[in-house]
Coordinates of C-alpha atoms and ligand atoms in Angstrom, one line a residue:
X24 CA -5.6 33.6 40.4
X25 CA -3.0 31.1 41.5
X26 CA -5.1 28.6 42.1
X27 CA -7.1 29.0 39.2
X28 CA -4.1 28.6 37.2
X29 CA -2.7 25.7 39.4
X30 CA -6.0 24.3 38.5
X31 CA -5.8 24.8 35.3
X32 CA -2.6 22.6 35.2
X33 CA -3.7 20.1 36.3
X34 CA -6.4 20.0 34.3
X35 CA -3.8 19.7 31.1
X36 CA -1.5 17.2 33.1
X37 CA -4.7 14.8 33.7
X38 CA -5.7 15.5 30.3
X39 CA -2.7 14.6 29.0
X40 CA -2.2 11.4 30.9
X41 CA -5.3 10.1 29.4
X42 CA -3.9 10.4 26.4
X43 CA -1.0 9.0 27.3
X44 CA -3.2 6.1 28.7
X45 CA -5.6 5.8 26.0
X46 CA -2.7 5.4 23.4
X47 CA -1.0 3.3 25.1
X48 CA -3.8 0.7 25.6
X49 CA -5.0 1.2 21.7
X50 CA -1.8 0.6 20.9
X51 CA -1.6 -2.4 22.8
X52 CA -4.5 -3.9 22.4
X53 CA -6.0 -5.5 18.9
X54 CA -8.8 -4.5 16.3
X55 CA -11.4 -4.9 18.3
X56 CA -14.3 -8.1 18.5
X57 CA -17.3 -8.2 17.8
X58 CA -20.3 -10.9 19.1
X59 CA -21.2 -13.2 15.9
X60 CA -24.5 -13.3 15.2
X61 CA -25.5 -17.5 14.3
X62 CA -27.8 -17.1 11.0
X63 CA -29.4 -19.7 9.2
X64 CA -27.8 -19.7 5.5
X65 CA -26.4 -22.6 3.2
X66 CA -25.1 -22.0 -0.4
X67 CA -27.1 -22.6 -3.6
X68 CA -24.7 -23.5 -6.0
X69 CA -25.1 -24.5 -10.0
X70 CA -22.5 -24.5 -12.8
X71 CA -23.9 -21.2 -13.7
X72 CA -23.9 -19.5 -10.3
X73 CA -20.3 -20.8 -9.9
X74 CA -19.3 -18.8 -13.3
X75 CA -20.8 -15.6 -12.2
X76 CA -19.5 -16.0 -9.0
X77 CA -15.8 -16.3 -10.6
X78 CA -16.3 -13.0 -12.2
X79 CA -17.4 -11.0 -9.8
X80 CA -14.3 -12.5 -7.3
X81 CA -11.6 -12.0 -10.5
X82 CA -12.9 -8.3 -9.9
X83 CA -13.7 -7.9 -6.3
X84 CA -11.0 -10.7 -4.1
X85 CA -8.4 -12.0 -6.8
X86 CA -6.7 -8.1 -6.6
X87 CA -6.1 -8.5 -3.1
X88 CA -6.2 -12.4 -2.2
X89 CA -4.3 -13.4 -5.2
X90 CA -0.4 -15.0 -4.4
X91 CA 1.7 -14.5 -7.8
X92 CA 3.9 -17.5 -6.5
X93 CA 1.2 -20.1 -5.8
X94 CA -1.0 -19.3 -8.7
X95 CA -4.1 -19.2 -6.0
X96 CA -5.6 -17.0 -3.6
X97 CA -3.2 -17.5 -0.4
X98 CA -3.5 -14.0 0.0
X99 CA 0.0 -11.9 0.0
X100 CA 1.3 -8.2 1.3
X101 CA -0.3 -5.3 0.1
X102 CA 1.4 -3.2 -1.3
X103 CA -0.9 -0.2 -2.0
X104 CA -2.4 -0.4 1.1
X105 CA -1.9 2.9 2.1
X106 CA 1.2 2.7 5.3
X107 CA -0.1 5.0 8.0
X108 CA -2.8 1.9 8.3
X109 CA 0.2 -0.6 8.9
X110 CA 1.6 -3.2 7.5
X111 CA -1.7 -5.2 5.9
X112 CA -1.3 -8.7 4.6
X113 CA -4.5 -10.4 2.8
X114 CA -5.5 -13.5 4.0
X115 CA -5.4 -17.7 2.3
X116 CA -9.1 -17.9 1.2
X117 CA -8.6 -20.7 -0.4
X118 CA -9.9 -24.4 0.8
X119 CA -7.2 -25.7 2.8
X120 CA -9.1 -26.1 6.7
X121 CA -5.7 -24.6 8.6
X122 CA -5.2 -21.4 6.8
X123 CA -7.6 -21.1 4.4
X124 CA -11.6 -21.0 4.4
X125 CA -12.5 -24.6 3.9
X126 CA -13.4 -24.8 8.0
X127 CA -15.8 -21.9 7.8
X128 CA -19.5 -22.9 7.0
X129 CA -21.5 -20.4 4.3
X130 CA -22.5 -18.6 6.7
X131 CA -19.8 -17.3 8.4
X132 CA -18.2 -16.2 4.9
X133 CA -21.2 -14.4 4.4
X134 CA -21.6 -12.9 7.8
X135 CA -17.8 -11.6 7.4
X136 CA -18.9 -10.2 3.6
X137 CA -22.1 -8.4 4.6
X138 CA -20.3 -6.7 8.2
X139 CA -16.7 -7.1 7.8
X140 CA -16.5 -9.2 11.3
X141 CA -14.8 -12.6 11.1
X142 CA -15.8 -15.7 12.3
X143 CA -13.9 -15.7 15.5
X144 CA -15.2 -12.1 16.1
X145 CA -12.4 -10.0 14.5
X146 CA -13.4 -6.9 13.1
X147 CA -11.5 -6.3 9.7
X148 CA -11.4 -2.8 8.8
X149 CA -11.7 -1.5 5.6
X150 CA -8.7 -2.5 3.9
X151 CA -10.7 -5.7 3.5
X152 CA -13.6 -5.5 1.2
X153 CA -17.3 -5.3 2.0
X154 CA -20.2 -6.4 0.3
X155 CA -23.2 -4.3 2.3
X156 CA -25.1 -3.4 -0.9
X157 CA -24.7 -6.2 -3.1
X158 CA -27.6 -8.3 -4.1
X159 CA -28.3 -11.5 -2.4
X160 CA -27.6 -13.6 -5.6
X161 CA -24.3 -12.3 -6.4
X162 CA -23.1 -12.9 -3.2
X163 CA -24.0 -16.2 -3.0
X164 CA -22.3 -16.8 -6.4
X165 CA -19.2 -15.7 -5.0
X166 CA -19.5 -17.9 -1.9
X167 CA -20.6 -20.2 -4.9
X168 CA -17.2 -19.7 -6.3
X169 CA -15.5 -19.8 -3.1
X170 CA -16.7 -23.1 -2.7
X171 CA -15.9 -24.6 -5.9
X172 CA -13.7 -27.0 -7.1
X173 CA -12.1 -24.0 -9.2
X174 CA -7.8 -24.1 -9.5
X175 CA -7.3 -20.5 -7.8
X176 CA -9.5 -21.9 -4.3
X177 CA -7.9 -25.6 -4.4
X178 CA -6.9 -26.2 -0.9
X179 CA -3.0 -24.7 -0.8
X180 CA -1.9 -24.6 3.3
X181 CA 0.4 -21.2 2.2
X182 CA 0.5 -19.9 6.1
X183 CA -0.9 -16.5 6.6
X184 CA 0.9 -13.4 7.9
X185 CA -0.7 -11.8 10.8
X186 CA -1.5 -8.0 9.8
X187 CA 0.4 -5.7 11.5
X188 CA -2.3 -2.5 11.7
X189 CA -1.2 0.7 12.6
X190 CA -2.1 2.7 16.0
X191 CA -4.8 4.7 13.6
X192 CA -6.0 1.9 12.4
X193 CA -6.8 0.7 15.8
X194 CA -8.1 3.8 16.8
X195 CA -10.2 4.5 13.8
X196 CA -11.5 1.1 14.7
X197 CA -13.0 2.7 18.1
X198 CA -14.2 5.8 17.1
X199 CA -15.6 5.9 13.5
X200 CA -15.4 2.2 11.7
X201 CA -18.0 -0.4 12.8
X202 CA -19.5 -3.5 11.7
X203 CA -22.0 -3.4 9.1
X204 CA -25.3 -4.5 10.3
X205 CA -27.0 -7.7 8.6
X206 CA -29.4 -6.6 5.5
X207 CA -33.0 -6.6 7.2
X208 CA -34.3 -7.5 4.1
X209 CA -33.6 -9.3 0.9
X210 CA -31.4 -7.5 -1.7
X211 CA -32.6 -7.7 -5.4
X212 CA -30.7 -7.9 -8.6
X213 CA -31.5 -4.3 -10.2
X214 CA -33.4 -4.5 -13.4
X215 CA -30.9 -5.0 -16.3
X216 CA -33.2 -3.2 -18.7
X217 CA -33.0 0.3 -16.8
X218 CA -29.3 1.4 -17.7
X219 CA -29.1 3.8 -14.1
X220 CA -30.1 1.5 -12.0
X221 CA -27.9 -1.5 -13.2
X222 CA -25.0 1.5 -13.7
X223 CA -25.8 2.2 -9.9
X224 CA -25.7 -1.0 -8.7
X225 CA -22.0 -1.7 -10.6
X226 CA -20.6 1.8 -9.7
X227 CA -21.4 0.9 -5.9
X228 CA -20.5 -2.8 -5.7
X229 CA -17.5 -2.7 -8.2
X230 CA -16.1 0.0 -5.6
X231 CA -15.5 2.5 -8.0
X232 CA -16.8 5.2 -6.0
X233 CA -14.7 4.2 -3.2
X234 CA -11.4 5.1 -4.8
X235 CA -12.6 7.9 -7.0
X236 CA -13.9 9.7 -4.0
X237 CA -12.0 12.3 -2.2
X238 CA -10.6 9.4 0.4
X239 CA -10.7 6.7 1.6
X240 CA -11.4 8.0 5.2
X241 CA -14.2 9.9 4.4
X242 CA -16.4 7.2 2.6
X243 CA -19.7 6.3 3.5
X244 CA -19.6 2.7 3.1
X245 CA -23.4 2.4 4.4
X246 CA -24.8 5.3 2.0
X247 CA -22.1 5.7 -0.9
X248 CA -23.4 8.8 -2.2
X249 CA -23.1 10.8 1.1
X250 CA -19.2 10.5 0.5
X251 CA -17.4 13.4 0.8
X252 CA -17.0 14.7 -2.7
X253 CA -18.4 11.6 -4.2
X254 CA -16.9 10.5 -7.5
X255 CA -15.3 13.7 -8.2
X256 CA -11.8 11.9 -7.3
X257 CA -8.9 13.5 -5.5
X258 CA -7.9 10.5 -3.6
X259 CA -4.3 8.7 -3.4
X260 CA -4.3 5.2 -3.3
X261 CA -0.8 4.1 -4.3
X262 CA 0.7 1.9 -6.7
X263 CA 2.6 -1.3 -6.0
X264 CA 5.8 0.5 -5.9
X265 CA 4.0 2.7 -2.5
X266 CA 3.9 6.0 -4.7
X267 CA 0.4 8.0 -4.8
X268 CA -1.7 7.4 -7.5
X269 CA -4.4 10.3 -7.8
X270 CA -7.8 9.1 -8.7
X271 CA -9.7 11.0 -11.3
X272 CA -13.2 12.8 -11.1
X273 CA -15.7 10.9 -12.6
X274 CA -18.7 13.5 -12.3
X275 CA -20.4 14.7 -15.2
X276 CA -18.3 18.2 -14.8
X277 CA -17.5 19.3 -18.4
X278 CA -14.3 21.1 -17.4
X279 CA -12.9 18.4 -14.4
X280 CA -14.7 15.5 -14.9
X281 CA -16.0 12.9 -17.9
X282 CA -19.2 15.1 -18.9
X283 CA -17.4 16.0 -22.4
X284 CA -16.7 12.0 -22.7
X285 CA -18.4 10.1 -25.5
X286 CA -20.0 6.6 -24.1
X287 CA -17.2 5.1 -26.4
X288 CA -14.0 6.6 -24.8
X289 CA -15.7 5.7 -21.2
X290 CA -15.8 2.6 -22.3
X291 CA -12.6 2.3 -23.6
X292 CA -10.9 3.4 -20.5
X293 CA -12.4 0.9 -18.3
X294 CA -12.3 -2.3 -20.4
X295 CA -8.9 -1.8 -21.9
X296 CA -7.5 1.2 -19.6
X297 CA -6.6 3.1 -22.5
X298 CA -7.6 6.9 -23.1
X299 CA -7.7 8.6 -26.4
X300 CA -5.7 5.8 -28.1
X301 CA -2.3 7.1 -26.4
X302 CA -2.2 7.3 -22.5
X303 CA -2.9 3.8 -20.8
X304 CA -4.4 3.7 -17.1
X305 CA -1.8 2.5 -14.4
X306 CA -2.7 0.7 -11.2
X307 CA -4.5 0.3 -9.5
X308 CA -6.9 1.0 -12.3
X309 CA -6.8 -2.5 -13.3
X310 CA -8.7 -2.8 -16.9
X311 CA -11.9 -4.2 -16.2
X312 CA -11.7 -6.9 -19.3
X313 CA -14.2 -8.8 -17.7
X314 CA -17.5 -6.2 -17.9
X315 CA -19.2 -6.3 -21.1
X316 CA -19.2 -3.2 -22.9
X317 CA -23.3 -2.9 -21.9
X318 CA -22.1 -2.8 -18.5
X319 CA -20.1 -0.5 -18.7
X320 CA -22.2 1.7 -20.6
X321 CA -24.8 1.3 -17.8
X322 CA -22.1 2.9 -15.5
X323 CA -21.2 5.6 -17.8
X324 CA -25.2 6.2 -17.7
X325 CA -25.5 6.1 -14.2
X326 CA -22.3 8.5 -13.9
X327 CA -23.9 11.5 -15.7
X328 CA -27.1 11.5 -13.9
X329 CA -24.9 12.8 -10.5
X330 CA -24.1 15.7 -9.3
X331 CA -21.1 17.3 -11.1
X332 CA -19.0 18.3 -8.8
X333 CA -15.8 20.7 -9.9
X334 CA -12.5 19.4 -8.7
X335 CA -9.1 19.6 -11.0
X336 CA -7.1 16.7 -10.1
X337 CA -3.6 16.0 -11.7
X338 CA -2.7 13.5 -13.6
X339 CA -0.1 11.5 -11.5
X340 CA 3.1 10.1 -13.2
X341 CA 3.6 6.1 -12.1
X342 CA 7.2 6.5 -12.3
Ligands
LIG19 C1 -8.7 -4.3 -0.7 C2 -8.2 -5.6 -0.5 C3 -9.1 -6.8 -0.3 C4 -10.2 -7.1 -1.1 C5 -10.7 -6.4 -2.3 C6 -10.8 -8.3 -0.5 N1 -10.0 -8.7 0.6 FE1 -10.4 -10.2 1.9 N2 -9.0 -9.6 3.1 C7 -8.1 -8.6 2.9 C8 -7.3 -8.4 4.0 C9 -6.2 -7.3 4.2 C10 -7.6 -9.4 5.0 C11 -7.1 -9.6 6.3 C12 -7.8 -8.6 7.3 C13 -7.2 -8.6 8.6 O1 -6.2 -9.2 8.9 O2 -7.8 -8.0 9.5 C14 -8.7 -10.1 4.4 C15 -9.4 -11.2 5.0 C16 -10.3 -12.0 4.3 C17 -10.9 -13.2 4.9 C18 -10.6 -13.7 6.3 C19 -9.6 -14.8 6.2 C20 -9.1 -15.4 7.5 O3 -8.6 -16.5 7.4 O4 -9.2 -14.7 8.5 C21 -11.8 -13.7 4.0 C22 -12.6 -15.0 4.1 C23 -11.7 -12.8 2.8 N3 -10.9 -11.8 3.1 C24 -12.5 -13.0 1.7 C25 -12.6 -12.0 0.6 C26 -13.5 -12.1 -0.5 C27 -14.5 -13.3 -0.7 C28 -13.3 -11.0 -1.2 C29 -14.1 -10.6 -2.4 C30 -15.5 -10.4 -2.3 C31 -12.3 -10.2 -0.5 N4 -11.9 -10.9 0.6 C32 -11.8 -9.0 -1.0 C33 -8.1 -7.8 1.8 C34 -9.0 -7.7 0.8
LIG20 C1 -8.3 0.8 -6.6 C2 -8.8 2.1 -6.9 C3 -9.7 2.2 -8.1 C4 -10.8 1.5 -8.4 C5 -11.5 0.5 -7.6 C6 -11.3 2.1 -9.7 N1 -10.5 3.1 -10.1 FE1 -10.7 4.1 -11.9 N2 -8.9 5.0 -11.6 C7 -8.1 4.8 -10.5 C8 -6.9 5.6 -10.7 C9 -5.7 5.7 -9.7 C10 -7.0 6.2 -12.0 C11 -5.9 7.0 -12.6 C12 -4.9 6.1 -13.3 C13 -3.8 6.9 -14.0 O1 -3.5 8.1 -13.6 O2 -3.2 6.3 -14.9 C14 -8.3 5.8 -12.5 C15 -8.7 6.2 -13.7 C16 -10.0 5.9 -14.2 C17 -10.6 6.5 -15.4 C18 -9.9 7.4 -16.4 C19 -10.3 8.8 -16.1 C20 -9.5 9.9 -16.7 O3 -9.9 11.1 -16.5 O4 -8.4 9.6 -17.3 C21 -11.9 6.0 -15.5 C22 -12.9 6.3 -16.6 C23 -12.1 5.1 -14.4 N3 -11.0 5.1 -13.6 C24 -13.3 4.5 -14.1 C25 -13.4 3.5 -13.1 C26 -14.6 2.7 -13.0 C27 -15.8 2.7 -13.8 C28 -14.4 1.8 -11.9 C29 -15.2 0.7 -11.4 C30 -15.6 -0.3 -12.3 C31 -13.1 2.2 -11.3 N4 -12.5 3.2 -12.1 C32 -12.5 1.7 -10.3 C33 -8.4 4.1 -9.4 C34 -9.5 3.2 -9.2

């Protein structure tokens, strides 16, 4: 009996120093690197591309890249990044060759958009946007728009600021967030003409299902819709001032979601963040001025052919 339990100390004791050693050597060590896979990919770039390109970065990079001081996408500290991931900085993408992208060929901006893994091999987790669904044409018209002579990407040599990530950021890196694999096949635009599809495709690439989820941790980045509690909302990013802003259910639940919402107040809400003429969205729902009201439509389409899922979630108070 003594033994066993002697054993069975120093079972816990080993155990225990493992876990000592195991946090120690996250914690000391950075996000982890990835091999970079060389692939064959140059730009195609037109005055029209560029422009589409520009919209789709105003909604998808500018939020996080853009620097209020320099006017351009230096990149800056974010704020609502939620703390226990550490202190997360956004990086210069503009053209500048030292600290922004204008020494990285097409390729390597798109290899980092479609997995996430830098051009020196870094891994960036998920506080840095994704693209693994998006279609191959509006990718390339934001690297399009990267590219361009436009005055937010004009070379600017503001210095980055090294991330700081947190030890579960590190470890989460380990054990549950990996690189995306490269798109074995092409990615097409979805037909415009069938609302759900083109609703779909917006819901997913926009990210909107990625905040109104139930968090952030438990998103399927590869298959959206196997996300834990998938648009029915419940999850806390924060506002610029670090306090928790709880998303809204977007499933067509008639009691705790939008299924008693006309197409017109949808529309309302997300072009012009304003809800029955009084209350007015705070960040991070940023109005979405730049969707046409048919796109948006298409998402309010899309969003009452899921499942409705029941969730209550309060309305939080911005200050
Ligand atoms: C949610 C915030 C967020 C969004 C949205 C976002 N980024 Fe980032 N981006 C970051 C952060 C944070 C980093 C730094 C990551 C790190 O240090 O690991 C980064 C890094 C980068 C880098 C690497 C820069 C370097 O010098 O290492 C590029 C390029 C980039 N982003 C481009 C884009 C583009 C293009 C978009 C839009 C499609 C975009 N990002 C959207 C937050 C964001
Ligand atoms: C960065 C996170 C984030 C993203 C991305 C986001 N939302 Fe939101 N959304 C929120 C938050 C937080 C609120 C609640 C704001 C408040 O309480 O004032 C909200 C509110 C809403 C509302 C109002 C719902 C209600 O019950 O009042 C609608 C509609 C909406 N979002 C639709 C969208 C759509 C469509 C997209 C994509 C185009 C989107 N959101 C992207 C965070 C986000």
């Amino acid at each position: 009996m003594k033994k066993i339990l002697k054993i069975i100390g120093l079972l816990i004791i080993s155990l225990f120093t493992i876990a000592a050693a195991g946090y120690v050597y996250i914690n000391a060590t950075d996000v982890p690197k990835y091999e970079t896979l060389k692939i064959d990919y140059q730009v195609k770039s037109d005055s029209l591309t560029i422009k589409r390109g520009k919209k789709l970065a105003l909604m998808l990079c500018a939020n996080c890249h853009m620097n209020h001081e320099t006017g351009k996408l230096t990149g800056t500290k974010m704020l609502d990044a939620p703390t226990e991931f550490g202190e997360i900085y956004s990086q210069n993408i503009t053209q500048d060759k030292t600290y922004g992208i204008g020494n990285w060929t097409d390729a390597e901006i798109l290899y980092l958009l479609r997995t996430g893994v830098k051009k020196d091999g870094q891994y960036t987790p998920p506080y840095m946007a994704k693209l693994p669904h998006m279609a191959d044409d509006d990718i390339n018209a934001i690297i399009s728009f990267l590219r361009s002579d436009d005055p937010l990407m004009k070379a600017d040599p503001t210095p980055d600021t090294p991330t700081k990530p947190a030890f579960l950021t590190k470890l989460l890196c380990r054990v549950a967030w990996k690189p995306f694999p490269l798109p074995s096949e092409k990615i097409q635009l979805p037909d415009t003409t069938n609302t759900v599809a083109l609703g779909k495709y917006l819901a997913i690439n926009l990210d909107c299902y990625s905040c109104h989820s139930a968090d952030f941790k438990t998103n399927n980045f590869l298959e959206p819709e196997l996300s834990k509690g998938y648009f029915a909302g419940g999850n806390k990013p924060l506002n610029r001032d670090g306090k928790v802003m709880l998303t809204p259910n977007l499933t067509p639940d008639k009691e705790t979601g939008i299924g008693n919402w006309s197409k017109e107040k949808f529309i309302k809400a997300v072009r012009f963040g304003i809800v029955d003429d009084k209350t007015s969205l705070a960040y991070p729902m940023t109005p979405y001025t730049l969707l046409t009201d048919k796109e948006v439509a298409a998402i309010y389409d899309y969003l009452q052919t899921i499942p409705p899922i029941k969730n209550k979630v309060q309305k939080s108070q911005a200050n």
